[in-house]
XYZ file of C-alpha atoms in Angstrom:
481
model
C -5.360 -76.292 53.036
C -3.717 -73.884 55.515
C -0.496 -74.041 53.486
C -2.434 -73.170 50.271
C -4.158 -70.200 51.926
C -0.826 -68.944 53.324
C 0.835 -69.289 49.922
C -2.032 -67.401 48.221
C -1.838 -64.573 50.771
C 1.930 -64.302 50.375
C 1.521 -64.294 46.601
C -1.204 -61.624 46.914
C 1.102 -59.404 48.946
C 3.835 -59.961 46.402
C 1.475 -59.013 43.574
C 0.554 -55.800 45.379
C 4.242 -55.008 45.862
C 4.910 -55.658 42.180
C 2.021 -53.408 41.151
C 3.168 -50.698 43.585
C 6.696 -50.927 42.208
C 5.400 -50.812 38.648
C 3.229 -47.825 39.471
C 6.183 -46.078 41.057
C 8.311 -46.711 37.990
C 5.572 -45.316 35.748
C 5.331 -42.219 37.972
C 9.092 -41.720 37.881
C 9.095 -42.136 34.110
C 6.241 -39.665 33.767
C 8.058 -37.151 35.954
C 11.224 -37.636 33.942
C 9.268 -36.800 30.788
C 7.160 -33.955 32.172
C 9.630 -32.261 34.517
C 11.691 -30.703 31.691
C 8.487 -29.414 30.056
C 7.218 -27.965 33.329
C 10.606 -26.404 34.028
C 10.685 -24.887 30.544
C 7.149 -23.502 30.865
C 8.004 -22.007 34.262
C 11.048 -20.279 32.795
C 8.845 -19.012 29.952
C 6.431 -17.513 32.492
C 9.251 -15.700 34.274
C 10.686 -14.452 30.974
C 7.336 -13.229 29.692
C 6.657 -11.371 32.945
C 10.078 -9.707 33.017
C 9.981 -8.640 29.381
C 6.401 -7.404 29.223
C 6.688 -5.466 32.475
C 10.003 -3.927 31.427
C 8.559 -2.661 28.151
C 5.348 -1.461 29.777
C 7.279 0.562 32.362
C 10.168 1.984 30.355
C 8.782 2.106 26.795
C 5.144 2.934 27.493
C 5.453 4.639 30.883
C 2.685 2.503 32.401
C 2.040 1.534 36.001
C 3.801 -1.787 36.735
C 1.201 -3.232 39.095
C -1.727 -2.442 36.794
C 0.159 -4.066 33.907
C 1.009 -7.068 36.051
C -2.659 -7.562 36.940
C -4.147 -6.878 33.496
C -1.509 -8.230 31.104
C 0.898 -10.615 32.835
C -1.220 -12.600 35.277
C -4.050 -13.413 32.813
C -1.510 -14.835 30.355
C -0.139 -17.162 33.035
C -3.674 -18.051 34.104
C -5.273 -19.083 37.369
C -4.274 -20.441 39.835
C -0.634 -20.454 38.690
C -0.568 -16.666 38.383
C -0.206 -16.563 42.171
C 3.291 -17.998 41.747
C 4.539 -15.023 39.738
C 6.240 -11.986 41.257
C 8.431 -9.138 40.081
C 10.849 -6.410 41.181
C 11.453 -3.116 39.385
C 14.975 -1.673 39.429
C 14.522 1.869 38.153
C 18.143 2.790 38.831
C 19.303 0.249 36.241
C 16.100 0.386 34.147
C 15.443 -3.313 34.475
C 12.787 -5.708 35.764
C 13.360 -9.054 37.455
C 10.547 -11.606 37.581
C 10.276 -15.010 39.199
C 7.914 -17.954 39.009
C 7.386 -20.209 42.026
C 10.463 -18.611 43.574
C 12.642 -21.014 41.565
C 12.723 -19.640 38.039
C 14.034 -16.132 37.433
C 14.398 -13.768 34.488
C 15.625 -10.226 33.937
C 14.921 -7.758 31.143
C 16.918 -4.560 30.604
C 15.813 -1.391 28.834
C 17.826 0.516 26.223
C 16.390 3.822 24.952
C 15.386 3.500 21.313
C 15.497 -0.321 21.388
C 13.092 -1.234 24.168
C 13.647 -4.212 26.461
C 15.601 -7.415 25.992
C 15.797 -10.523 28.163
C 19.206 -11.231 29.619
C 20.876 -14.651 29.415
C 24.388 -15.799 30.231
C 25.525 -15.215 26.647
C 23.504 -12.073 25.837
C 25.818 -9.522 24.199
C 25.960 -5.862 25.302
C 23.045 -3.673 24.278
C 23.449 -1.199 21.399
C 24.050 2.471 22.111
C 20.858 4.345 23.049
C 19.145 6.410 20.362
C 16.136 8.736 20.256
C 12.836 7.808 18.676
C 11.322 9.810 15.849
C 9.334 12.731 17.279
C 5.911 13.610 15.980
C 6.085 16.017 13.011
C 5.498 19.672 13.899
C 2.615 19.757 11.432
C 1.570 16.231 10.556
C -1.845 17.157 9.190
C -3.364 14.205 10.981
C -5.131 15.303 14.152
C -4.826 17.704 17.111
C -2.826 16.774 20.189
C -5.957 16.037 22.233
C -8.302 13.076 21.646
C -10.980 13.613 19.024
C -14.485 13.015 20.343
C -17.598 12.336 18.292
C -21.162 13.521 18.612
C -22.506 10.808 16.336
C -24.777 8.611 18.479
C -24.176 5.492 16.370
C -20.395 5.658 16.650
C -20.559 6.700 20.297
C -22.721 3.678 21.150
C -20.305 1.376 19.319
C -17.380 2.870 21.267
C -19.307 2.325 24.500
C -19.697 -1.328 23.533
C -15.944 -1.620 22.942
C -14.995 -0.294 26.373
C -17.884 -1.450 28.605
C -17.134 -4.344 30.947
C -19.834 -6.801 32.014
C -19.835 -9.089 35.038
C -19.563 -12.769 34.183
C -17.956 -12.187 30.779
C -14.265 -12.126 29.806
C -12.553 -8.840 30.573
C -11.838 -6.514 27.648
C -9.370 -3.972 29.040
C -9.585 -1.989 25.797
C -6.935 0.729 25.913
C -7.318 2.698 22.685
C -9.615 3.019 19.673
C -8.937 5.401 16.786
C -11.170 5.840 13.723
C -9.711 7.489 10.604
C -11.973 8.357 7.667
C -10.656 9.978 4.483
C -7.366 10.747 6.188
C -8.834 12.424 9.285
C -9.388 11.153 12.814
C -13.149 11.358 13.318
C -13.329 9.641 16.708
C -11.059 8.097 19.314
C -11.184 6.976 22.923
C -8.583 5.919 25.483
C -8.683 4.077 28.790
C -7.595 5.795 32.004
C -3.818 6.099 32.071
C -3.552 5.931 28.276
C -3.593 8.738 25.752
C -2.646 10.042 22.322
C 1.095 9.535 22.912
C 1.053 6.259 24.912
C 2.978 3.485 23.118
C 0.957 0.272 22.847
C 2.191 -3.308 22.639
C 1.727 -4.748 19.140
C 2.093 -8.485 19.613
C 1.568 -9.979 16.126
C 0.624 -6.665 14.553
C 4.428 -6.505 14.268
C 4.225 -9.138 11.498
C 2.641 -6.498 9.272
C 5.676 -4.256 9.885
C 7.862 -7.157 8.745
C 5.709 -7.196 5.601
C 6.440 -3.488 5.076
C 10.202 -3.815 5.563
C 10.277 -6.736 3.136
C 8.209 -4.771 0.626
C 10.739 -1.930 0.701
C 13.627 -4.330 0.022
C 11.651 -5.883 -2.832
C 10.991 -2.422 -4.308
C 14.709 -1.706 -4.078
C 15.504 -4.935 -5.921
C 17.488 -6.364 -3.006
C 15.137 -9.310 -2.381
C 12.480 -11.280 -4.304
C 9.528 -13.014 -2.696
C 10.123 -16.155 -4.779
C 13.764 -16.557 -3.794
C 14.846 -19.322 -1.445
C 15.637 -18.215 2.091
C 18.971 -20.029 2.251
C 19.064 -20.437 6.032
C 22.398 -21.891 7.184
C 20.536 -24.498 9.246
C 19.221 -25.960 5.975
C 22.531 -26.119 4.079
C 22.996 -29.899 4.221
C 22.717 -31.716 0.908
C 19.162 -32.732 0.045
C 17.633 -30.887 3.029
C 13.984 -30.411 1.940
C 13.833 -27.097 3.822
C 16.060 -25.559 1.151
C 12.902 -25.164 -0.965
C 11.381 -22.668 1.497
C 11.002 -19.227 -0.088
C 10.493 -15.786 1.410
C 6.847 -15.919 0.365
C 6.414 -19.302 2.082
C 7.558 -17.756 5.376
C 5.433 -14.631 5.051
C 2.326 -16.629 4.094
C 2.809 -19.220 6.867
C 3.102 -22.140 4.458
C 6.725 -23.132 5.117
C 5.730 -26.498 6.594
C 8.094 -26.039 9.561
C 6.956 -27.710 12.776
C 7.512 -24.635 14.978
C 4.157 -24.974 16.697
C 2.525 -21.870 18.180
C -0.170 -22.225 20.817
C -1.439 -20.038 23.656
C 0.532 -21.746 26.418
C 4.064 -21.899 27.784
C 4.851 -25.374 26.460
C 5.073 -24.689 22.720
C 8.200 -23.997 20.618
C 7.291 -20.360 19.904
C 7.017 -19.584 23.622
C 10.451 -21.135 24.183
C 11.778 -19.217 21.180
C 10.591 -15.828 22.429
C 11.447 -16.126 26.116
C 14.321 -18.624 26.403
C 16.510 -17.881 23.380
C 19.015 -15.204 22.428
C 19.001 -16.270 18.766
C 15.336 -16.809 18.014
C 15.670 -17.322 14.267
C 18.301 -20.035 14.663
C 16.065 -21.837 17.144
C 13.042 -21.659 14.807
C 15.086 -22.728 11.775
C 16.341 -25.809 13.624
C 12.887 -27.421 13.424
C 12.109 -30.062 10.826
C 9.265 -30.016 8.337
C 5.887 -31.322 9.418
C 4.409 -30.934 5.906
C 5.828 -30.464 2.401
C 6.821 -26.860 1.695
C 3.988 -24.746 0.318
C 1.221 -27.313 0.798
C -0.236 -26.512 4.219
C -0.957 -23.346 6.215
C 0.081 -23.147 9.859
C 0.456 -19.852 11.706
C 3.727 -19.572 13.610
C 5.917 -16.655 14.652
C 8.915 -18.870 13.920
C 8.404 -18.190 10.209
C 8.517 -14.440 10.786
C 11.681 -14.502 12.899
C 13.527 -16.474 10.225
C 12.416 -13.873 7.696
C 13.419 -10.996 10.006
C 16.910 -12.457 10.257
C 17.169 -12.449 6.472
C 15.949 -8.836 6.341
C 18.578 -7.847 8.893
C 21.346 -9.626 6.996
C 20.268 -7.864 3.801
C 20.264 -4.425 5.448
C 23.397 -5.035 7.538
C 24.657 -3.243 10.634
C 22.829 -5.207 13.329
C 20.219 -3.458 15.449
C 21.454 0.022 14.557
C 21.519 -0.787 10.855
C 17.975 -2.121 10.840
C 16.686 0.767 12.921
C 18.324 3.321 10.621
C 16.948 1.558 7.549
C 13.446 1.456 9.044
C 13.553 5.134 9.973
C 14.746 6.365 6.598
C 12.694 4.067 4.392
C 9.476 3.575 6.398
C 9.026 5.509 9.621
C 9.991 8.996 8.426
C 8.151 9.055 5.085
C 5.036 7.369 6.554
C 5.166 9.658 9.629
C 5.301 6.752 12.081
C 6.519 8.663 15.129
C 7.229 7.366 18.629
C 7.699 3.772 17.438
C 10.004 1.297 19.206
C 11.313 -1.837 17.468
C 12.656 -4.485 19.855
C 15.479 -6.902 19.031
C 16.602 -10.291 20.326
C 20.052 -11.097 21.689
C 21.409 -11.827 18.224
C 20.448 -8.361 16.957
C 17.427 -9.521 14.929
C 14.262 -7.416 14.871
C 11.532 -9.191 16.817
C 9.120 -8.509 13.995
C 6.753 -11.270 15.009
C 5.626 -9.740 18.290
C 7.337 -6.632 19.624
C 6.669 -3.180 18.265
C 5.446 -0.377 20.530
C 3.730 2.716 19.123
C 0.909 5.160 19.898
C -2.508 4.300 18.496
C -2.386 7.124 15.954
C 0.949 5.834 14.668
C -0.654 2.446 14.089
C -3.445 4.285 12.276
C -0.904 6.035 10.041
C 0.575 2.629 9.255
C -2.899 1.476 8.238
C -3.207 4.568 6.046
C -0.034 3.522 4.200
C -1.717 0.261 3.206
C -5.003 2.010 2.503
C -3.184 4.031 -0.170
C -1.323 1.135 -1.827
C 1.963 1.858 -0.072
C 2.174 5.570 -0.949
C 3.264 8.042 1.762
C 1.327 11.243 2.594
C 3.760 13.303 0.475
C 3.228 11.037 -2.550
C 6.435 9.046 -2.155
C 6.028 5.361 -2.995
C 7.247 3.260 -0.076
C 5.943 -0.192 -1.051
C 5.967 -1.695 -4.556
C 2.944 -1.002 -6.711
C 0.459 -3.830 -6.178
C 2.173 -4.962 -2.957
C -0.923 -4.324 -0.851
C -3.187 -6.347 -3.146
C -0.663 -9.182 -3.057
C -0.436 -8.976 0.744
C -4.185 -9.259 1.276
C -4.610 -12.183 -1.151
C -5.756 -15.357 0.623
C -3.191 -18.113 1.184
C -4.347 -21.652 0.395
C -7.946 -20.571 1.002
C -7.200 -19.473 4.581
C -8.263 -16.084 5.999
C -4.615 -14.992 5.976
C -2.571 -13.304 3.298
C 1.077 -12.281 3.637
C 1.444 -10.720 7.074
C -2.211 -9.641 7.246
C -5.516 -11.375 7.967
C -7.933 -10.965 5.102
C -11.567 -11.191 4.037
C -10.367 -12.405 0.658
C -10.863 -16.084 -0.169
C -13.489 -18.723 0.639
C -12.923 -19.289 4.358
C -15.868 -19.363 6.755
C -14.103 -16.910 9.085
C -13.856 -14.353 6.283
C -17.490 -14.902 5.284
C -18.575 -14.425 8.910
C -16.742 -11.108 9.151
C -18.292 -9.886 5.899
C -21.789 -10.803 7.120
C -21.083 -8.830 10.292
C -20.403 -5.663 8.301
C -16.656 -5.804 7.557
C -16.501 -5.350 3.734
C -15.027 -8.026 1.480
C -12.047 -5.891 0.481
C -11.119 -5.387 4.136
C -7.991 -6.804 5.759
C -6.255 -6.273 9.081
C -3.126 -6.599 11.172
C -3.848 -8.594 14.309
C -2.102 -9.447 17.563
C -2.677 -11.545 20.660
C -5.210 -10.149 23.170
C -6.966 -8.005 20.567
C -4.420 -5.650 18.985
C -5.817 -4.782 15.539
C -5.529 -2.353 12.615
C -8.525 -2.652 10.275
C -8.082 -1.359 6.708
C -11.043 -0.933 4.338
C -10.074 0.603 0.966
C -13.635 0.799 -0.367
C -14.614 2.997 2.585
C -11.309 4.909 2.910
C -11.450 3.782 6.506
C -8.846 2.686 9.085
C -9.835 1.613 12.606
C -7.303 0.850 15.336
C -8.251 -1.115 18.453
C -5.742 -2.180 21.130
C -6.249 -3.820 24.512
C -5.559 -6.754 26.842
C -8.749 -8.683 26.123
C -9.547 -12.176 27.302
C -11.917 -14.715 25.767
C -11.606 -16.834 22.668
C -12.055 -14.016 20.134
C -10.362 -11.189 22.070
C -13.392 -8.976 21.483
C -13.522 -9.070 17.695
C -17.341 -9.076 17.746
C -17.251 -5.576 19.268
C -14.779 -4.492 16.574
C -17.037 -5.729 13.787
C -19.958 -3.853 15.327
C -17.814 -0.703 15.419
C -16.856 -1.128 11.757
C -20.493 -1.558 10.736
C -21.595 1.407 12.866
C -18.878 3.663 11.450
C -19.801 2.793 7.866
C -23.476 3.387 8.612
C -22.776 6.729 10.282
C -20.413 8.018 7.605
C -22.760 6.978 4.794
C -25.641 8.767 6.492
C -23.533 11.895 6.940
C -22.487 11.810 3.268
C -26.156 11.595 2.206
C -27.092 14.492 4.463
C -24.292 16.638 3.069
C -25.278 15.740 -0.489
C -28.902 16.625 0.219
C -27.781 19.974 1.622
C -25.718 20.615 -1.508
C -22.409 20.736 0.366
């Protein structure tokens, strides 16, 4: 009996050792799988911090620490935001950022082209160039912010900017309301003003729409033509069927997933790659082309590469084309377009412009692509095509839309945003609302947290503005004016 008990105990110890060994092997395997992802996400955090701080300081002229606290740290999220740090080198116009003291990134500023992350193989920056100045007489608004005495609009603006304890922060930086071609109200946060350039995030996708529209009007591209990316040149590659319209409408089927974290392909594309379009185009299909809608900035970067190849001349060529064909005739002054290390416009995420310039861009779409002087910039009917729903989703071609049967669109309409309305939208609540039936454009930019990035406040502002302007029109009609 003693020998049996001893044998059982020895076997029990052996079983524990086997289980401990097995557990250790599982842990090692898990670390082997997760460590590269964690390393990549940490490098993304450093890259995002370096780039966003660089642009905030040298493009927008903002305070670095305030931007770090309001824009950078919330994106990283608690408690990991404590691991991020930065250093500003004003002599060389660059910013270095680190995450956990192990992962480092640097972004350099070039006048006229904004900031670009630096990697071992990043080519030299283009020669500096000036931005378009504001026209001497733009007929848009005075140089000082336009206030309103209307109590309805003023209360809606208060709601936009007011912060409340226990709720996600808003950090709204600018709101501009344009009715019938005139600024009727605007408000800015402390440290921001009429001329402060604001980060676009995905509002930039609507600028990609405009540049494409110009090339279509010129007969240099067609929306139904195949993209012809070199990554898809192999015989029988199903990605060869992807058209320009498929990319713009987010129905390419490519598996370039975009999520609000540092682990997804789009985050790696934007903060770890010199050639973003090549990286995005390397992904396989997750669904047949044209059959499923999935929002990803990878689509836009592939399209931006094609636009750049069509225009020619690298960064300088694209910038010159944009100035002559879009920025000058539409009076889009003080606007910075950023480029990746391959010279491709980062038209998925990185435009910087004052709030009024964004409003002028909205005015271009309000008037079917016709400039203030009557010059046609976009093809006739381009705006209607752009706001048409894609596969029933609340997204058109570079714009979000109230068109179509989606519940999101129906919810916005019920909240007071008319059915013909559409809007450019970016991460953290950057938005340009366009309402043709009301001849109304509303711009709202900020660093807002929360699931909706404050869109409920925007919808209340839209409804209040329509109510106030309708009431004023009735009063003027009653007075015979």
